[in-house]
Each structure stands twice: as C-alpha cells, then as structure tokens.
PDB file of C-alpha atoms in Angstrom:
ATOM      1  CA  UNK A   6      10.756  28.446  45.579  1.00  0.00           C
ATOM      2  CA  UNK A   7      10.179  31.945  44.286  1.00  0.00           C
ATOM      3  CA  UNK A   8       6.532  32.905  44.129  1.00  0.00           C
ATOM      4  CA  UNK A   9       5.487  36.444  43.130  1.00  0.00           C
ATOM      5  CA  UNK A  10       2.378  36.128  45.289  1.00  0.00           C
ATOM      6  CA  UNK A  11       4.390  35.679  48.469  1.00  0.00           C
ATOM      7  CA  UNK A  12       4.466  38.685  50.812  1.00  0.00           C
ATOM      8  CA  UNK A  13       8.151  38.731  49.948  1.00  0.00           C
ATOM      9  CA  UNK A  14      10.434  36.291  48.146  1.00  0.00           C
ATOM     10  CA  UNK A  15      12.787  36.180  51.114  1.00  0.00           C
ATOM     11  CA  UNK A  16      13.395  34.236  54.261  1.00  0.00           C
ATOM     12  CA  UNK A  17      11.604  36.573  56.644  1.00  0.00           C
ATOM     13  CA  UNK A  18       8.074  35.548  55.731  1.00  0.00           C
ATOM     14  CA  UNK A  19       8.375  32.544  53.418  1.00  0.00           C
ATOM     15  CA  UNK A  20       7.705  29.859  56.042  1.00  0.00           C
ATOM     16  CA  UNK A  21       4.760  31.768  57.527  1.00  0.00           C
ATOM     17  CA  UNK A  22       3.300  32.461  54.099  1.00  0.00           C
ATOM     18  CA  UNK A  23       3.366  28.806  53.071  1.00  0.00           C
ATOM     19  CA  UNK A  24       1.606  27.785  56.296  1.00  0.00           C
ATOM     20  CA  UNK A  25      -0.911  30.615  56.011  1.00  0.00           C
ATOM     21  CA  UNK A  26      -1.659  29.959  52.364  1.00  0.00           C
ATOM     22  CA  UNK A  27      -2.419  26.310  53.125  1.00  0.00           C
ATOM     23  CA  UNK A  28      -4.612  27.318  56.076  1.00  0.00           C
ATOM     24  CA  UNK A  29      -6.587  29.738  53.902  1.00  0.00           C
ATOM     25  CA  UNK A  30      -7.128  27.028  51.311  1.00  0.00           C
ATOM     26  CA  UNK A  31      -8.352  24.552  53.935  1.00  0.00           C
ATOM     27  CA  UNK A  32     -10.664  27.126  55.518  1.00  0.00           C
ATOM     28  CA  UNK A  33     -12.105  28.116  52.148  1.00  0.00           C
ATOM     29  CA  UNK A  34     -12.812  24.482  51.280  1.00  0.00           C
ATOM     30  CA  UNK A  35     -14.395  23.854  54.686  1.00  0.00           C
ATOM     31  CA  UNK A  36     -16.735  26.818  54.293  1.00  0.00           C
ATOM     32  CA  UNK A  37     -17.458  26.179  50.626  1.00  0.00           C
ATOM     33  CA  UNK A  38     -16.352  29.732  49.855  1.00  0.00           C
ATOM     34  CA  UNK A  39     -13.365  29.235  47.584  1.00  0.00           C
ATOM     35  CA  UNK A  40     -12.443  32.181  45.358  1.00  0.00           C
ATOM     36  CA  UNK A  41     -12.411  31.190  41.695  1.00  0.00           C
ATOM     37  CA  UNK A  42      -8.877  31.604  40.401  1.00  0.00           C
ATOM     38  CA  UNK A  43      -8.216  34.457  42.791  1.00  0.00           C
ATOM     39  CA  UNK A  44     -10.744  36.616  40.948  1.00  0.00           C
ATOM     40  CA  UNK A  45     -14.038  36.071  42.741  1.00  0.00           C
ATOM     41  CA  UNK A  46     -14.676  38.386  45.679  1.00  0.00           C
ATOM     42  CA  UNK A  47     -18.212  37.258  46.393  1.00  0.00           C
ATOM     43  CA  UNK A  48     -18.015  34.115  48.508  1.00  0.00           C
ATOM     44  CA  UNK A  49     -14.354  34.523  49.494  1.00  0.00           C
ATOM     45  CA  UNK A  50     -13.116  34.442  53.086  1.00  0.00           C
ATOM     46  CA  UNK A  51     -13.238  37.435  55.406  1.00  0.00           C
ATOM     47  CA  UNK A  52      -9.750  37.971  56.828  1.00  0.00           C
ATOM     48  CA  UNK A  53      -8.717  40.361  59.608  1.00  0.00           C
ATOM     49  CA  UNK A  54      -5.079  41.471  59.861  1.00  0.00           C
ATOM     50  CA  UNK A  55      -4.447  43.130  63.231  1.00  0.00           C
ATOM     51  CA  UNK A  56      -1.390  45.352  63.181  1.00  0.00           C
ATOM     52  CA  UNK A  57      -1.110  44.614  59.469  1.00  0.00           C
ATOM     53  CA  UNK A  58       0.736  47.834  58.651  1.00  0.00           C
ATOM     54  CA  UNK A  59       1.456  48.392  54.977  1.00  0.00           C
ATOM     55  CA  UNK A  60       0.069  45.023  53.907  1.00  0.00           C
ATOM     56  CA  UNK A  61       2.981  42.564  53.767  1.00  0.00           C
ATOM     57  CA  UNK A  62       0.469  39.764  54.272  1.00  0.00           C
ATOM     58  CA  UNK A  63      -2.825  41.516  53.540  1.00  0.00           C
ATOM     59  CA  UNK A  64      -2.099  42.263  49.893  1.00  0.00           C
ATOM     60  CA  UNK A  65      -0.940  38.721  48.983  1.00  0.00           C
ATOM     61  CA  UNK A  66      -3.984  37.310  50.813  1.00  0.00           C
ATOM     62  CA  UNK A  67      -6.206  39.635  48.780  1.00  0.00           C
ATOM     63  CA  UNK A  68      -4.463  38.437  45.611  1.00  0.00           C
ATOM     64  CA  UNK A  69      -5.749  34.977  46.443  1.00  0.00           C
ATOM     65  CA  UNK A  70      -9.256  36.403  46.171  1.00  0.00           C
ATOM     66  CA  UNK A  71     -10.139  37.024  49.825  1.00  0.00           C
ATOM     67  CA  UNK A  72     -11.455  40.179  51.517  1.00  0.00           C
ATOM     68  CA  UNK A  73      -9.001  41.648  54.022  1.00  0.00           C
ATOM     69  CA  UNK A  74      -9.525  44.227  56.740  1.00  0.00           C
ATOM     70  CA  UNK A  75      -6.309  45.702  58.167  1.00  0.00           C
ATOM     71  CA  UNK A  76      -6.330  47.347  61.598  1.00  0.00           C
ATOM     72  CA  UNK A  77      -3.267  49.441  62.424  1.00  0.00           C
ATOM     73  CA  UNK A  78      -2.641  52.472  64.663  1.00  0.00           C
ATOM     74  CA  UNK A  79      -0.390  54.212  62.108  1.00  0.00           C
ATOM     75  CA  UNK A  80      -2.012  56.500  59.507  1.00  0.00           C
ATOM     76  CA  UNK A  81       1.202  56.391  57.467  1.00  0.00           C
ATOM     77  CA  UNK A  82       1.134  52.595  57.354  1.00  0.00           C
ATOM     78  CA  UNK A  83      -2.502  52.614  56.268  1.00  0.00           C
ATOM     79  CA  UNK A  84      -1.712  55.129  53.533  1.00  0.00           C
ATOM     80  CA  UNK A  85       1.078  52.848  52.303  1.00  0.00           C
ATOM     81  CA  UNK A  86      -1.356  49.920  52.458  1.00  0.00           C
ATOM     82  CA  UNK A  87      -3.858  51.751  50.272  1.00  0.00           C
ATOM     83  CA  UNK A  88      -1.185  52.549  47.693  1.00  0.00           C
ATOM     84  CA  UNK A  89       0.199  49.014  47.746  1.00  0.00           C
ATOM     85  CA  UNK A  90      -3.228  47.452  47.318  1.00  0.00           C
ATOM     86  CA  UNK A  91      -3.972  49.759  44.389  1.00  0.00           C
ATOM     87  CA  UNK A  92      -0.687  48.903  42.683  1.00  0.00           C
ATOM     88  CA  UNK A  93      -1.457  45.195  43.122  1.00  0.00           C
ATOM     89  CA  UNK A  94      -4.954  45.604  41.669  1.00  0.00           C
ATOM     90  CA  UNK A  95      -6.739  44.504  44.856  1.00  0.00           C
ATOM     91  CA  UNK A  96      -7.929  47.841  46.247  1.00  0.00           C
ATOM     92  CA  UNK A  97     -11.519  46.565  46.207  1.00  0.00           C
ATOM     93  CA  UNK A  98     -10.569  43.654  48.501  1.00  0.00           C
ATOM     94  CA  UNK A  99      -8.459  45.513  51.077  1.00  0.00           C
ATOM     95  CA  UNK A 100      -9.849  47.901  53.697  1.00  0.00           C
ATOM     96  CA  UNK A 101      -7.665  49.732  56.198  1.00  0.00           C
ATOM     97  CA  UNK A 102      -8.993  51.113  59.495  1.00  0.00           C
ATOM     98  CA  UNK A 103      -7.121  52.939  62.232  1.00  0.00           C
ATOM     99  CA  UNK A 104      -7.161  51.158  65.577  1.00  0.00           C
ATOM    100  CA  UNK A 105      -5.290  48.735  67.823  1.00  0.00           C
ATOM    101  CA  UNK A 106      -5.642  45.383  69.539  1.00  0.00           C
ATOM    102  CA  UNK A 107      -6.894  46.931  72.786  1.00  0.00           C
ATOM    103  CA  UNK A 108      -9.857  48.690  71.157  1.00  0.00           C
ATOM    104  CA  UNK A 109     -10.280  46.200  68.341  1.00  0.00           C
ATOM    105  CA  UNK A 110     -14.071  46.010  68.562  1.00  0.00           C
ATOM    106  CA  UNK A 111     -14.405  49.746  68.350  1.00  0.00           C
ATOM    107  CA  UNK A 112     -13.522  49.397  64.669  1.00  0.00           C
ATOM    108  CA  UNK A 113     -14.341  45.818  63.599  1.00  0.00           C
ATOM    109  CA  UNK A 114     -17.057  43.261  64.204  1.00  0.00           C
ATOM    110  CA  UNK A 115     -16.754  40.703  66.984  1.00  0.00           C
ATOM    111  CA  UNK A 116     -16.991  37.149  65.595  1.00  0.00           C
ATOM    112  CA  UNK A 117     -17.006  38.380  62.016  1.00  0.00           C
ATOM    113  CA  UNK A 118     -13.935  36.788  60.430  1.00  0.00           C
ATOM    114  CA  UNK A 119     -12.939  33.398  59.065  1.00  0.00           C
ATOM    115  CA  UNK A 120      -9.219  34.015  59.571  1.00  0.00           C
ATOM    116  CA  UNK A 121      -7.415  36.478  61.851  1.00  0.00           C
ATOM    117  CA  UNK A 122      -3.733  37.400  61.614  1.00  0.00           C
ATOM    118  CA  UNK A 123      -1.987  38.631  64.752  1.00  0.00           C
ATOM    119  CA  UNK A 124       1.563  39.189  63.510  1.00  0.00           C
ATOM    120  CA  UNK A 125       4.076  41.328  65.379  1.00  0.00           C
ATOM    121  CA  UNK A 126       1.449  42.602  67.818  1.00  0.00           C
ATOM    122  CA  UNK A 127       1.888  40.767  71.119  1.00  0.00           C
ATOM    123  CA  UNK A 128       5.435  42.072  71.565  1.00  0.00           C
ATOM    124  CA  UNK A 129       4.146  45.643  71.809  1.00  0.00           C
ATOM    125  CA  UNK A 130       0.733  45.617  73.492  1.00  0.00           C
ATOM    126  CA  UNK A 131       0.410  46.383  77.201  1.00  0.00           C
ATOM    127  CA  UNK A 132      -1.490  43.149  77.856  1.00  0.00           C
ATOM    128  CA  UNK A 133      -0.670  40.267  75.471  1.00  0.00           C
ATOM    129  CA  UNK A 134      -3.441  38.087  76.923  1.00  0.00           C
ATOM    130  CA  UNK A 135      -6.028  40.765  76.209  1.00  0.00           C
ATOM    131  CA  UNK A 136      -4.648  41.399  72.730  1.00  0.00           C
ATOM    132  CA  UNK A 137      -4.719  37.733  71.823  1.00  0.00           C
ATOM    133  CA  UNK A 138      -8.121  37.304  73.446  1.00  0.00           C
ATOM    134  CA  UNK A 139      -9.540  40.063  71.254  1.00  0.00           C
ATOM    135  CA  UNK A 140      -8.003  38.507  68.133  1.00  0.00           C
ATOM    136  CA  UNK A 141      -9.590  35.163  69.031  1.00  0.00           C
ATOM    137  CA  UNK A 142     -12.951  36.804  69.739  1.00  0.00           C
ATOM    138  CA  UNK A 143     -12.954  38.250  66.225  1.00  0.00           C
ATOM    139  CA  UNK A 144     -13.122  34.729  64.782  1.00  0.00           C
ATOM    140  CA  UNK A 145     -16.206  33.001  63.535  1.00  0.00           C
ATOM    141  CA  UNK A 146     -16.833  29.459  64.839  1.00  0.00           C
ATOM    142  CA  UNK A 147     -14.122  27.086  63.536  1.00  0.00           C
ATOM    143  CA  UNK A 148     -12.109  30.097  62.386  1.00  0.00           C
ATOM    144  CA  UNK A 149      -8.308  30.129  62.116  1.00  0.00           C
ATOM    145  CA  UNK A 150      -5.872  32.361  64.017  1.00  0.00           C
ATOM    146  CA  UNK A 151      -2.297  32.971  62.846  1.00  0.00           C
ATOM    147  CA  UNK A 152       0.022  34.342  65.554  1.00  0.00           C
ATOM    148  CA  UNK A 153       3.583  35.499  64.898  1.00  0.00           C
ATOM    149  CA  UNK A 154       5.744  36.832  67.741  1.00  0.00           C
ATOM    150  CA  UNK A 155       9.378  37.357  68.693  1.00  0.00           C
ATOM    151  CA  UNK A 156      11.097  34.258  70.084  1.00  0.00           C
ATOM    152  CA  UNK A 157      13.312  34.391  73.154  1.00  0.00           C
ATOM    153  CA  UNK A 158      15.753  31.673  72.094  1.00  0.00           C
ATOM    154  CA  UNK A 159      16.748  33.418  68.893  1.00  0.00           C
ATOM    155  CA  UNK A 160      17.647  36.615  70.733  1.00  0.00           C
ATOM    156  CA  UNK A 161      19.719  34.791  73.356  1.00  0.00           C
ATOM    157  CA  UNK A 162      21.614  32.874  70.676  1.00  0.00           C
ATOM    158  CA  UNK A 163      22.222  35.979  68.557  1.00  0.00           C
ATOM    159  CA  UNK A 164      23.628  37.988  71.484  1.00  0.00           C
ATOM    160  CA  UNK A 165      25.878  35.113  72.526  1.00  0.00           C
ATOM    161  CA  UNK A 166      27.242  34.555  69.007  1.00  0.00           C
ATOM    162  CA  UNK A 167      27.965  38.292  68.782  1.00  0.00           C
ATOM    163  CA  UNK A 168      30.080  38.023  71.925  1.00  0.00           C
ATOM    164  CA  UNK A 169      27.598  39.850  74.176  1.00  0.00           C
ATOM    165  CA  UNK A 170      27.427  37.121  76.806  1.00  0.00           C
ATOM    166  CA  UNK A 171      26.114  39.287  79.647  1.00  0.00           C
ATOM    167  CA  UNK A 172      23.296  40.535  77.436  1.00  0.00           C
ATOM    168  CA  UNK A 173      22.501  36.969  76.367  1.00  0.00           C
ATOM    169  CA  UNK A 174      22.166  35.928  80.001  1.00  0.00           C
ATOM    170  CA  UNK A 175      20.096  39.020  80.766  1.00  0.00           C
ATOM    171  CA  UNK A 176      17.633  38.111  78.008  1.00  0.00           C
ATOM    172  CA  UNK A 177      17.524  34.544  79.263  1.00  0.00           C
ATOM    173  CA  UNK A 178      16.524  35.593  82.788  1.00  0.00           C
ATOM    174  CA  UNK A 179      14.513  38.758  82.128  1.00  0.00           C
ATOM    175  CA  UNK A 180      10.706  38.292  82.538  1.00  0.00           C
ATOM    176  CA  UNK A 181      10.132  40.057  79.201  1.00  0.00           C
ATOM    177  CA  UNK A 182      13.089  38.425  77.439  1.00  0.00           C
ATOM    178  CA  UNK A 183      14.962  41.700  76.937  1.00  0.00           C
ATOM    179  CA  UNK A 184      18.775  41.870  76.853  1.00  0.00           C
ATOM    180  CA  UNK A 185      19.021  45.395  78.272  1.00  0.00           C
ATOM    181  CA  UNK A 186      17.739  48.959  78.255  1.00  0.00           C
ATOM    182  CA  UNK A 187      18.863  49.403  74.651  1.00  0.00           C
ATOM    183  CA  UNK A 188      16.868  46.423  73.420  1.00  0.00           C
ATOM    184  CA  UNK A 189      14.364  47.674  70.801  1.00  0.00           C
ATOM    185  CA  UNK A 190      12.018  44.710  71.389  1.00  0.00           C
ATOM    186  CA  UNK A 191       9.622  45.268  74.319  1.00  0.00           C
ATOM    187  CA  UNK A 192       8.865  41.573  74.849  1.00  0.00           C
ATOM    188  CA  UNK A 193       9.775  38.084  73.633  1.00  0.00           C
ATOM    189  CA  UNK A 194       8.164  34.692  74.135  1.00  0.00           C
ATOM    190  CA  UNK A 195       9.127  31.078  74.605  1.00  0.00           C
ATOM    191  CA  UNK A 196       7.049  28.482  72.779  1.00  0.00           C
ATOM    192  CA  UNK A 197       5.357  27.493  76.048  1.00  0.00           C
ATOM    193  CA  UNK A 198       4.459  31.096  76.851  1.00  0.00           C
ATOM    194  CA  UNK A 199       3.001  31.809  73.422  1.00  0.00           C
ATOM    195  CA  UNK A 200       1.147  28.504  73.248  1.00  0.00           C
ATOM    196  CA  UNK A 201      -0.232  29.134  76.744  1.00  0.00           C
ATOM    197  CA  UNK A 202      -1.674  32.476  75.656  1.00  0.00           C
ATOM    198  CA  UNK A 203      -3.303  30.854  72.636  1.00  0.00           C
ATOM    199  CA  UNK A 204      -4.882  28.092  74.725  1.00  0.00           C
ATOM    200  CA  UNK A 205      -6.031  30.580  77.373  1.00  0.00           C
ATOM    201  CA  UNK A 206      -7.906  32.399  74.600  1.00  0.00           C
ATOM    202  CA  UNK A 207      -9.926  29.216  74.046  1.00  0.00           C
ATOM    203  CA  UNK A 208      -8.195  28.054  70.870  1.00  0.00           C
ATOM    204  CA  UNK A 209      -6.808  24.684  69.854  1.00  0.00           C
ATOM    205  CA  UNK A 210      -3.251  24.730  68.504  1.00  0.00           C
ATOM    206  CA  UNK A 211      -2.921  23.152  65.069  1.00  0.00           C
ATOM    207  CA  UNK A 212       0.784  23.794  64.420  1.00  0.00           C
ATOM    208  CA  UNK A 213       3.828  25.641  65.751  1.00  0.00           C
ATOM    209  CA  UNK A 214       6.726  26.743  63.554  1.00  0.00           C
ATOM    210  CA  UNK A 215      10.086  28.343  64.135  1.00  0.00           C
ATOM    211  CA  UNK A 216      10.729  31.269  61.796  1.00  0.00           C
ATOM    212  CA  UNK A 217      14.175  32.555  60.839  1.00  0.00           C
ATOM    213  CA  UNK A 218      16.014  29.761  62.632  1.00  0.00           C
ATOM    214  CA  UNK A 219      19.170  30.241  60.554  1.00  0.00           C
ATOM    215  CA  UNK A 220      18.469  33.296  58.398  1.00  0.00           C
ATOM    216  CA  UNK A 221      19.497  35.908  60.957  1.00  0.00           C
ATOM    217  CA  UNK A 222      22.741  34.063  61.761  1.00  0.00           C
ATOM    218  CA  UNK A 223      24.000  33.655  58.190  1.00  0.00           C
ATOM    219  CA  UNK A 224      26.064  36.547  56.731  1.00  0.00           C
ATOM    220  CA  UNK A 225      23.948  38.405  54.206  1.00  0.00           C
ATOM    221  CA  UNK A 226      26.823  38.665  51.736  1.00  0.00           C
ATOM    222  CA  UNK A 227      26.934  34.864  51.520  1.00  0.00           C
ATOM    223  CA  UNK A 228      23.234  34.610  50.684  1.00  0.00           C
ATOM    224  CA  UNK A 229      23.460  37.439  48.148  1.00  0.00           C
ATOM    225  CA  UNK A 230      26.569  36.273  46.295  1.00  0.00           C
ATOM    226  CA  UNK A 231      26.686  32.481  46.522  1.00  0.00           C
ATOM    227  CA  UNK A 232      24.731  30.892  43.630  1.00  0.00           C
ATOM    228  CA  UNK A 233      21.714  28.975  44.900  1.00  0.00           C
ATOM    229  CA  UNK A 234      22.355  29.953  48.522  1.00  0.00           C
ATOM    230  CA  UNK A 235      19.019  31.719  49.025  1.00  0.00           C
ATOM    231  CA  UNK A 236      16.941  28.779  47.798  1.00  0.00           C
ATOM    232  CA  UNK A 237      19.049  26.301  49.762  1.00  0.00           C
ATOM    233  CA  UNK A 238      18.709  28.351  52.954  1.00  0.00           C
ATOM    234  CA  UNK A 239      14.973  28.664  52.414  1.00  0.00           C
ATOM    235  CA  UNK A 240      14.673  24.894  52.052  1.00  0.00           C
ATOM    236  CA  UNK A 241      16.651  24.469  55.252  1.00  0.00           C
ATOM    237  CA  UNK A 242      14.389  26.923  57.082  1.00  0.00           C
ATOM    238  CA  UNK A 243      11.292  25.066  55.922  1.00  0.00           C
ATOM    239  CA  UNK A 244      12.764  21.692  56.922  1.00  0.00           C
ATOM    240  CA  UNK A 245      13.666  22.891  60.424  1.00  0.00           C
ATOM    241  CA  UNK A 246      10.560  24.996  61.083  1.00  0.00           C
ATOM    242  CA  UNK A 247       8.491  22.264  62.737  1.00  0.00           C
ATOM    243  CA  UNK A 248      11.278  20.561  64.691  1.00  0.00           C
ATOM    244  CA  UNK A 249      11.100  21.414  68.438  1.00  0.00           C
ATOM    245  CA  UNK A 250      14.880  21.624  68.846  1.00  0.00           C
ATOM    246  CA  UNK A 251      15.105  24.344  66.212  1.00  0.00           C
ATOM    247  CA  UNK A 252      11.896  26.158  67.169  1.00  0.00           C
ATOM    248  CA  UNK A 253      13.492  26.866  70.545  1.00  0.00           C
ATOM    249  CA  UNK A 254      16.214  29.003  68.931  1.00  0.00           C
ATOM    250  CA  UNK A 255      14.113  30.702  66.244  1.00  0.00           C
ATOM    251  CA  UNK A 256      14.001  34.481  65.940  1.00  0.00           C
ATOM    252  CA  UNK A 257      10.211  34.282  65.680  1.00  0.00           C
ATOM    253  CA  UNK A 258       7.545  31.765  66.620  1.00  0.00           C
ATOM    254  CA  UNK A 259       4.454  31.105  64.538  1.00  0.00           C
ATOM    255  CA  UNK A 260       1.371  29.457  66.005  1.00  0.00           C
ATOM    256  CA  UNK A 261      -1.584  28.370  63.897  1.00  0.00           C
ATOM    257  CA  UNK A 262      -4.712  27.771  65.970  1.00  0.00           C
ATOM    258  CA  UNK A 263      -8.420  27.108  65.486  1.00  0.00           C
ATOM    259  CA  UNK A 264     -11.533  28.115  67.313  1.00  0.00           C
ATOM    260  CA  UNK A 265     -13.797  25.231  68.299  1.00  0.00           C
TER     261      UNK A 265
END
C-alpha cells in the first residue's frame, strides 16, 4: 500500500491519488502521449492544478513525467512548491503562477490542458459555479477534471459523535453546510450539489468517491500504535469509497469528470 510517489503515504489523499493516477494513465494512452518511465517530458500530458498550493498533488504528478502548472493566490505556497519540486528533481516540469479560480484565464490558457485538478477550491470561492466553470473551460476536448471538496455528511457526523448535537443539526440545515460562526470551513457540499455543479459546467461524471469516510473518526493513537492498522484502514477506505451509503458521510467528496 505504501508508494513513495503518492502525494502522501496517508489516508488523506491515498484514495484520490489512486483514482487520479489511473485517470492520468488512461488519458495519456488515449492521447498517445505517454511519458516513458516517468522521464520523458516531451509528449507528456499538460496538467493544471488550480489552488494547488505547495504541490501535494502537482509534484507526484510531475514525477510521473507530466508537465504541471499550479495556480495559487499565495506567494508563500508557490515558494514552497518551487522548493519541493526542486527537491524531487522535477523543477523543469512544474510551473507555479499566482492567481485564483475567478481570474484563471488571466494567467493560464483557456482550453489548454489535458487534465485539470480543482482540489479544495470550491469551498472558498465566492461563486462555486463560476470557479468550476473556469476549471472545466481550461480543459481540452475529452479532457479530465478532478474535483475534491468538503462533504456535508462527514461534518454532521463528526459534530454529532463529538456530542455537539446542536451544531450537527445546524450544519445539516445551513445552506452552506456550516455548523456555526466558529466553523473554519466556508462551505460544504452534498454529493448531489457537487455533481450538479459538475454537470452544469458541461461535463460528464465518470466516478464519485467518498474520501476519509472513517479516517477522521478513528483515534490517531490507534492508527499510529496498532501494527498493521494504517494499511488495514486504508484498505477499508478504498473499499468504501465508491459505495453511496458511505460517500454520504465522507469528510470529502471526489468527482472525476470528462469533457465531451
């Protein structure tokens, strides 16, 4: 289960990374632009990572041999990205530019990318439909969009299990899925809401996964000290990720979609 090329060897991104890695492989085969052993840059895919920060996904994608452009509003995050890419030996495949989802085409090309990542963006933008629409418009024909956003069900369940029943109900009924004024997350989505945004952007949904279904509910000390617990929990997460009953209570929702 442990793979040094994963964005991290933990539960937070493992399910998304496996899905994304497979999608990149399929897209590369479909375009006939497969990187040779992760070394060839010429002919690899062009990937855009909106809100990609310090490169949790961008650097591993570049390790696979693809060219990655990261758009992020934070200069500090982009500096960390540059350092991380250099340490990983992929500085020539990773480019960071300062910008955001609203003004995306001020800094990148419309319709210029084979794959676009929109991870942890829709929770924070003023207009999620516009943000997702811009991400979709950055795709080439038949391109692939990967969307990762906060899930409402996971927050409701977590507040209830912590004994904060009023906050759990508040999140359940609040239009933005927030449990109160102290909630650090500006917005959460149900699967129907997120899928609706993707379809409204003119994309066809290929797969939906629940991310961190169990991971945020299991005591960290158990995972850290019990032999084999991390791998077993990861296998459980992967097994439950595509099941609708478990997606509805996931901390995050991942949608993989394609442009016609």
